[in-house]
Amino acid sequence: MSSTTIESRKTAIVTGASSGIGYEITKELARNGFIVYACARRLGPIDDLINDLAPELTTELAKAVIKPYQLDISKEDEVKQFRVFLEKELPNGKLDLLYNNAGQSCTFPALDVTNDVMEQCFKVNVFGHVNMCRELASYLIQARGTIVFTGSLAGITPFPFGSIYSATKAAIHEYARVLHLEMKPFGVRVINVVTGGVATNIADTRPLPDDSVYNFPEGRKAFEYRQSMAKNHHPMPADVYAKELIKDILSDKDPVDVYRGKLATIMSYVMMLVPYSLLEWGLCKKFKLDKVFEALKSKAESKTKSD
């Protein structure tokens, strides 16, 4: 644990800090010499985070280095207000780390996603991060700091019932890669964390719509299996993931993509090496879509005979 004094600590911002990855990243940053602005829509859990750290850092120090800030990154005006707030909070105008972690899941068949659901997912997973980078760029450039994004295997793998979530992650992956190139002249690192299975509470529990084309027994079973995918496959604990990410943040290396979390590295090679037709076959088997095909084929054959 770092013994860095308050005056010499670096400064970080973590969005989505109230649970999961953001919660554990905030703790690890505090342990490693950062003052952290822990941003979230709900601030209650941040008090728990401070209490978790108190036995290690002392209550006084934990309260000094963890600074809760209520922020909904899907609202551009709140992001701009945060920038104004930081003008007074950062007297030297430096921000060493922006960790864009806040996220929202969206698990629905592609044909069932409403405009409102799609728009909200993009606002949180894409627009919010883009707005944060734009508004806080001058502080990061002044510090020659680091920007991190919580990407996802979903951004490179066509997991069924995840079309919109996957689209948002694919978008932020590409944004991060271009930003990585554009920030090089300013000495700002950009890291896109292609994240595999991590134990968080992000899973989407909304039910299958009544009018869904998948609303029949085999379709519902496949959908329910997809909803429980993460918890049923022994995901990496969030604190273990955070410890790995701290090494990336503190390193002098400048990668674009790093692969962290359960199966992240393996699936990256699968996506590069396995023919797409074989990949789709495997995903159909894995996510029980083969049973959906069988049910629809049987229904069609029965209809043909009755006609």
Tab-separated table of C-alpha atoms in Angstrom:
chain	number	residue	atom	x	y	z
A	1	MET	CA	0.000	0.000	0.000
A	2	SER	CA	1.234	3.439	-0.894
A	3	SER	CA	2.265	5.781	1.930
A	4	THR	CA	1.951	8.806	-0.387
A	5	THR	CA	1.004	12.010	1.364
A	6	ILE	CA	-2.184	13.842	0.384
A	7	GLU	CA	-0.218	16.672	-1.231
A	8	SER	CA	1.767	14.374	-3.508
A	9	ARG	CA	-1.056	12.057	-4.520
A	10	LYS	CA	-2.154	11.849	-8.136
A	11	THR	CA	-5.780	12.540	-9.033
A	12	ALA	CA	-8.233	10.133	-10.651
A	13	ILE	CA	-11.874	10.050	-11.681
A	14	VAL	CA	-13.822	6.799	-11.789
A	15	THR	CA	-17.368	6.670	-13.160
A	16	GLY	CA	-19.780	3.956	-12.108
A	17	ALA	CA	-17.930	3.752	-8.795
A	18	SER	CA	-20.860	2.537	-6.693
A	19	SER	CA	-20.528	-1.162	-7.536
A	20	GLY	CA	-18.611	-3.879	-9.336
A	21	ILE	CA	-15.531	-2.889	-11.318
A	22	GLY	CA	-15.772	0.824	-10.502
A	23	TYR	CA	-16.070	0.123	-6.776
A	24	GLU	CA	-12.982	-2.100	-6.695
A	25	ILE	CA	-10.947	0.119	-9.043
A	26	THR	CA	-11.620	3.082	-6.749
A	27	LYS	CA	-10.318	1.147	-3.764
A	28	GLU	CA	-7.183	0.008	-5.593
A	29	LEU	CA	-6.420	3.534	-6.779
A	30	ALA	CA	-6.747	4.859	-3.235
A	31	ARG	CA	-4.406	2.138	-2.028
A	32	ASN	CA	-1.898	3.108	-4.711
A	33	GLY	CA	-1.516	6.795	-4.023
A	34	PHE	CA	-4.456	8.451	-5.802
A	35	ILE	CA	-7.126	10.872	-4.696
A	36	VAL	CA	-10.233	9.512	-6.395
A	37	TYR	CA	-13.398	11.334	-7.395
A	38	ALA	CA	-15.813	8.428	-7.120
A	39	CYS	CA	-18.673	9.299	-9.473
A	40	ALA	CA	-22.006	7.515	-9.447
A	41	ARG	CA	-25.732	8.133	-9.629
A	42	ARG	CA	-26.057	6.620	-6.132
A	43	LEU	CA	-23.651	7.836	-3.483
A	44	GLY	CA	-24.755	5.579	-0.624
A	45	PRO	CA	-22.448	2.715	-1.663
A	46	ILE	CA	-19.479	5.108	-1.737
A	47	ASP	CA	-19.824	5.444	2.044
A	48	ASP	CA	-19.451	1.656	2.252
A	49	LEU	CA	-16.371	1.904	0.060
A	50	ILE	CA	-14.817	4.457	2.419
A	51	ASN	CA	-15.618	2.219	5.388
A	52	ASP	CA	-14.001	-0.736	3.595
A	53	LEU	CA	-10.773	1.244	3.265
A	54	ALA	CA	-10.798	2.778	6.746
A	55	PRO	CA	-9.047	-0.154	8.497
A	56	GLU	CA	-6.178	0.083	5.978
A	57	LEU	CA	-5.821	3.829	5.513
A	58	THR	CA	-7.503	5.129	8.685
A	59	THR	CA	-10.949	6.683	8.496
A	60	GLU	CA	-9.561	10.195	8.182
A	61	LEU	CA	-7.314	9.337	5.239
A	62	ALA	CA	-9.990	7.238	3.508
A	63	LYS	CA	-12.389	10.197	3.644
A	64	ALA	CA	-9.678	12.509	2.350
A	65	VAL	CA	-8.741	10.406	-0.681
A	66	ILE	CA	-12.209	9.195	-1.722
A	67	LYS	CA	-14.363	12.086	-2.877
A	68	PRO	CA	-17.950	11.057	-3.739
A	69	TYR	CA	-19.595	12.977	-6.572
A	70	GLN	CA	-23.133	12.396	-7.828
A	71	LEU	CA	-23.031	12.165	-11.608
A	72	ASP	CA	-25.209	10.662	-14.318
A	73	ILE	CA	-22.929	10.612	-17.358
A	74	SER	CA	-25.889	10.079	-19.696
A	75	LYS	CA	-26.817	13.729	-19.054
A	76	GLU	CA	-24.489	16.093	-20.881
A	77	ASP	CA	-25.346	19.061	-18.651
A	78	GLU	CA	-24.210	17.111	-15.562
A	79	VAL	CA	-20.906	16.279	-17.263
A	80	LYS	CA	-20.360	19.972	-18.020
A	81	GLN	CA	-21.226	20.916	-14.430
A	82	PHE	CA	-18.650	18.392	-13.246
A	83	ARG	CA	-15.993	20.069	-15.377
A	84	VAL	CA	-16.822	23.430	-13.766
A	85	PHE	CA	-16.627	21.801	-10.342
A	86	LEU	CA	-13.157	20.460	-11.148
A	87	GLU	CA	-11.876	23.923	-12.068
A	88	LYS	CA	-11.861	24.699	-8.339
A	89	GLU	CA	-10.966	21.192	-7.177
A	90	LEU	CA	-7.847	20.863	-9.346
A	91	PRO	CA	-5.759	23.928	-8.508
A	92	ASN	CA	-2.892	22.782	-10.722
A	93	GLY	CA	-5.289	21.917	-13.556
A	94	LYS	CA	-4.056	18.332	-13.703
A	95	LEU	CA	-6.022	15.095	-13.906
A	96	ASP	CA	-3.844	11.984	-13.959
A	97	LEU	CA	-6.510	9.381	-14.706
A	98	LEU	CA	-9.998	9.296	-16.204
A	99	TYR	CA	-11.493	5.826	-15.821
A	100	ASN	CA	-14.620	5.594	-17.989
A	101	ASN	CA	-16.336	2.656	-16.367
A	102	ALA	CA	-20.046	3.468	-16.020
A	103	GLY	CA	-22.148	1.096	-18.092
A	104	GLN	CA	-25.602	-0.260	-18.737
A	105	SER	CA	-26.555	-3.690	-20.009
A	106	CYS	CA	-29.136	-4.347	-22.703
A	107	THR	CA	-30.161	-7.979	-23.189
A	108	PHE	CA	-32.988	-8.375	-25.691
A	109	PRO	CA	-33.501	-10.041	-29.067
A	110	ALA	CA	-32.420	-7.536	-31.704
A	111	LEU	CA	-35.984	-7.094	-33.003
A	112	ASP	CA	-37.361	-6.325	-29.535
A	113	VAL	CA	-35.177	-3.353	-28.616
A	114	THR	CA	-37.281	-0.194	-28.359
A	115	ASN	CA	-35.942	3.200	-29.339
A	116	ASP	CA	-35.962	4.376	-25.703
A	117	VAL	CA	-34.001	1.339	-24.515
A	118	MET	CA	-31.495	1.676	-27.359
A	119	GLU	CA	-31.056	5.399	-26.802
A	120	GLN	CA	-30.441	5.051	-23.070
A	121	CYS	CA	-27.860	2.305	-23.587
A	122	PHE	CA	-25.938	4.420	-26.093
A	123	LYS	CA	-26.179	7.500	-23.852
A	124	VAL	CA	-24.501	5.675	-20.967
A	125	ASN	CA	-22.085	3.379	-22.803
A	126	VAL	CA	-20.956	5.706	-25.585
A	127	PHE	CA	-22.138	9.319	-25.477
A	128	GLY	CA	-21.392	9.723	-21.762
A	129	HIS	CA	-17.781	8.579	-22.138
A	130	VAL	CA	-17.223	10.708	-25.218
A	131	ASN	CA	-18.584	13.746	-23.367
A	132	MET	CA	-16.386	13.044	-20.338
A	133	CYS	CA	-13.267	12.835	-22.512
A	134	ARG	CA	-14.071	16.032	-24.356
A	135	GLU	CA	-14.928	18.083	-21.269
A	136	LEU	CA	-11.957	16.895	-19.191
A	137	ALA	CA	-9.341	16.685	-21.946
A	138	SER	CA	-7.467	19.837	-20.943
A	139	TYR	CA	-6.859	18.503	-17.410
A	140	LEU	CA	-5.565	15.193	-18.787
A	141	ILE	CA	-3.286	16.894	-21.297
A	142	GLN	CA	-1.893	19.156	-18.581
A	143	ALA	CA	-0.975	16.062	-16.534
A	144	ARG	CA	0.043	13.871	-19.483
A	145	GLY	CA	-2.407	11.474	-17.928
A	146	THR	CA	-4.232	8.258	-18.809
A	147	ILE	CA	-7.733	7.518	-20.079
A	148	VAL	CA	-9.198	4.056	-19.515
A	149	PHE	CA	-12.379	2.553	-20.957
A	150	THR	CA	-14.176	-0.561	-19.712
A	151	GLY	CA	-14.659	-2.353	-23.004
A	152	SER	CA	-16.089	-5.842	-23.388
A	153	LEU	CA	-15.778	-9.147	-25.184
A	154	ALA	CA	-19.294	-8.313	-26.349
A	155	GLY	CA	-17.702	-5.641	-28.531
A	156	ILE	CA	-15.880	-8.283	-30.576
A	157	THR	CA	-18.089	-11.380	-30.155
A	158	PRO	CA	-21.681	-11.711	-31.494
A	159	PHE	CA	-23.289	-12.967	-28.311
A	160	PRO	CA	-27.001	-13.599	-29.003
A	161	PHE	CA	-29.591	-11.268	-27.456
A	162	GLY	CA	-26.914	-8.612	-26.971
A	163	SER	CA	-26.980	-6.692	-30.260
A	164	ILE	CA	-27.327	-3.186	-28.802
A	165	TYR	CA	-24.959	-3.693	-25.878
A	166	SER	CA	-22.416	-5.210	-28.286
A	167	ALA	CA	-22.878	-2.269	-30.654
A	168	THR	CA	-22.145	0.211	-27.854
A	169	LYS	CA	-19.005	-1.637	-26.834
A	170	ALA	CA	-17.799	-1.975	-30.416
A	171	ALA	CA	-18.336	1.785	-30.792
A	172	ILE	CA	-16.367	2.637	-27.658
A	173	HIS	CA	-13.567	0.248	-28.702
A	174	GLU	CA	-13.119	2.121	-31.963
A	175	TYR	CA	-13.447	5.503	-30.274
A	176	ALA	CA	-10.717	4.470	-27.822
A	177	ARG	CA	-8.417	3.310	-30.617
A	178	VAL	CA	-8.737	6.556	-32.558
A	179	LEU	CA	-8.365	8.565	-29.355
A	180	HIS	CA	-5.216	6.584	-28.561
A	181	LEU	CA	-3.694	7.782	-31.824
A	182	GLU	CA	-4.887	11.379	-31.476
A	183	MET	CA	-3.655	11.744	-27.887
A	184	LYS	CA	-0.118	10.506	-28.590
A	185	PRO	CA	1.216	13.971	-29.470
A	186	PHE	CA	-0.025	15.244	-26.097
A	187	GLY	CA	1.530	12.436	-24.065
A	188	VAL	CA	-1.857	11.076	-22.932
A	189	ARG	CA	-2.217	7.292	-22.826
A	190	VAL	CA	-5.504	5.614	-23.779
A	191	ILE	CA	-6.271	2.045	-22.673
A	192	ASN	CA	-9.270	0.047	-23.880
A	193	VAL	CA	-9.902	-2.883	-21.525
A	194	VAL	CA	-11.551	-5.694	-23.470
A	195	THR	CA	-13.264	-7.243	-20.480
A	196	GLY	CA	-14.293	-10.875	-20.127
A	197	GLY	CA	-16.334	-12.399	-17.316
A	198	VAL	CA	-16.227	-10.311	-14.133
A	199	ALA	CA	-18.567	-10.697	-11.156
A	200	THR	CA	-20.714	-7.543	-11.189
A	201	ASN	CA	-24.404	-6.670	-10.909
A	202	ILE	CA	-24.704	-5.305	-14.455
A	203	ALA	CA	-26.794	-8.252	-15.748
A	204	ASP	CA	-30.067	-7.242	-17.425
A	205	THR	CA	-33.068	-8.873	-15.715
A	206	ARG	CA	-35.850	-7.303	-17.796
A	207	PRO	CA	-38.267	-9.933	-19.133
A	208	LEU	CA	-38.744	-11.002	-22.725
A	209	PRO	CA	-41.501	-8.837	-24.288
A	210	ASP	CA	-44.852	-10.592	-24.693
A	211	ASP	CA	-44.888	-9.919	-28.434
A	212	SER	CA	-41.323	-11.130	-29.029
A	213	VAL	CA	-40.720	-13.538	-31.911
A	214	TYR	CA	-38.794	-15.566	-29.313
A	215	ASN	CA	-41.755	-15.865	-26.958
A	216	PHE	CA	-42.180	-19.631	-27.135
A	217	PRO	CA	-40.717	-22.261	-24.785
A	218	GLU	CA	-37.402	-22.883	-26.547
A	219	GLY	CA	-36.907	-19.183	-27.254
A	220	ARG	CA	-37.591	-18.212	-23.653
A	221	LYS	CA	-35.173	-20.855	-22.420
A	222	ALA	CA	-32.405	-19.558	-24.683
A	223	PHE	CA	-33.102	-15.971	-23.602
A	224	GLU	CA	-33.060	-16.855	-19.902
A	225	TYR	CA	-29.800	-18.766	-20.357
A	226	ARG	CA	-28.237	-15.710	-21.978
A	227	GLN	CA	-29.381	-13.467	-19.118
A	228	SER	CA	-27.601	-15.676	-16.588
A	229	MET	CA	-24.490	-16.212	-18.735
A	230	ALA	CA	-22.049	-14.314	-16.554
A	231	LYS	CA	-22.935	-15.703	-13.145
A	232	ASN	CA	-23.102	-19.300	-14.437
A	233	HIS	CA	-19.551	-19.300	-15.805
A	234	HIS	CA	-17.487	-18.528	-12.705
A	235	PRO	CA	-16.546	-14.941	-13.519
A	236	MET	CA	-13.391	-13.341	-12.157
A	237	PRO	CA	-13.970	-11.507	-8.852
A	238	ALA	CA	-14.060	-7.752	-9.378
A	239	ASP	CA	-11.279	-7.141	-6.857
A	240	VAL	CA	-8.931	-9.516	-8.705
A	241	TYR	CA	-9.739	-7.757	-11.986
A	242	ALA	CA	-9.051	-4.373	-10.363
A	243	LYS	CA	-5.633	-5.487	-9.132
A	244	GLU	CA	-4.706	-6.523	-12.684
A	245	LEU	CA	-5.895	-3.204	-14.095
A	246	ILE	CA	-3.882	-1.184	-11.591
A	247	LYS	CA	-0.739	-2.777	-13.028
A	248	ASP	CA	-1.772	-1.555	-16.498
A	249	ILE	CA	-2.479	1.939	-15.191
A	250	LEU	CA	0.805	2.244	-13.293
A	251	SER	CA	2.853	0.779	-16.126
A	252	ASP	CA	4.769	2.946	-18.594
A	253	LYS	CA	3.586	0.732	-21.451
A	254	ASP	CA	1.167	2.236	-23.961
A	255	PRO	CA	-1.069	-0.495	-25.418
A	256	VAL	CA	-4.386	0.247	-27.076
A	257	ASP	CA	-6.226	-2.902	-26.009
A	258	VAL	CA	-5.584	-5.015	-22.937
A	259	TYR	CA	-7.552	-8.189	-22.241
A	260	ARG	CA	-8.676	-8.767	-18.663
A	261	GLY	CA	-11.335	-10.939	-17.019
A	262	LYS	CA	-12.480	-14.523	-17.519
A	263	LEU	CA	-11.811	-15.850	-21.056
A	264	ALA	CA	-10.872	-12.407	-22.407
A	265	THR	CA	-7.564	-13.484	-23.945
A	266	ILE	CA	-8.846	-16.856	-25.161
A	267	MET	CA	-11.881	-15.353	-26.888
A	268	SER	CA	-9.733	-12.714	-28.583
A	269	TYR	CA	-7.788	-15.510	-30.285
A	270	VAL	CA	-10.982	-17.399	-31.099
A	271	MET	CA	-12.342	-14.326	-32.879
A	272	MET	CA	-9.134	-13.954	-34.896
A	273	LEU	CA	-8.587	-17.611	-35.831
A	274	VAL	CA	-11.944	-19.411	-35.992
A	275	PRO	CA	-13.937	-19.184	-39.267
A	276	TYR	CA	-17.117	-17.172	-38.733
A	277	SER	CA	-19.440	-19.993	-39.777
A	278	LEU	CA	-17.845	-22.270	-37.187
A	279	LEU	CA	-18.062	-19.520	-34.585
A	280	GLU	CA	-21.790	-19.086	-35.210
A	281	TRP	CA	-22.310	-22.841	-34.941
A	282	GLY	CA	-20.546	-22.867	-31.593
A	283	LEU	CA	-22.536	-19.899	-30.284
A	284	CYS	CA	-25.800	-21.516	-31.392
A	285	LYS	CA	-24.929	-24.652	-29.452
A	286	LYS	CA	-23.656	-22.731	-26.438
A	287	PHE	CA	-26.673	-20.463	-26.137
A	288	LYS	CA	-29.299	-23.125	-26.981
A	289	LEU	CA	-30.316	-21.536	-30.266
A	290	ASP	CA	-30.063	-24.976	-31.881
A	291	LYS	CA	-33.192	-25.912	-29.912
A	292	VAL	CA	-34.869	-22.787	-31.248
A	293	PHE	CA	-34.044	-23.835	-34.816
A	294	GLU	CA	-35.429	-27.325	-34.160
A	295	ALA	CA	-38.650	-25.954	-32.660
A	296	LEU	CA	-39.228	-23.565	-35.569
A	297	LYS	CA	-38.450	-26.278	-38.127
A	298	SER	CA	-40.860	-28.673	-36.431
A	299	LYS	CA	-43.556	-26.010	-36.345
A	300	ALA	CA	-43.068	-25.235	-40.033
A	301	GLU	CA	-43.250	-28.921	-40.979
A	302	SER	CA	-46.427	-29.376	-38.958
A	303	LYS	CA	-48.004	-26.375	-40.663
A	304	THR	CA	-47.041	-27.727	-44.112
A	305	LYS	CA	-48.668	-31.092	-43.359
A	306	SER	CA	-51.853	-29.462	-42.054
A	307	ASP	CA	-52.092	-27.312	-45.202
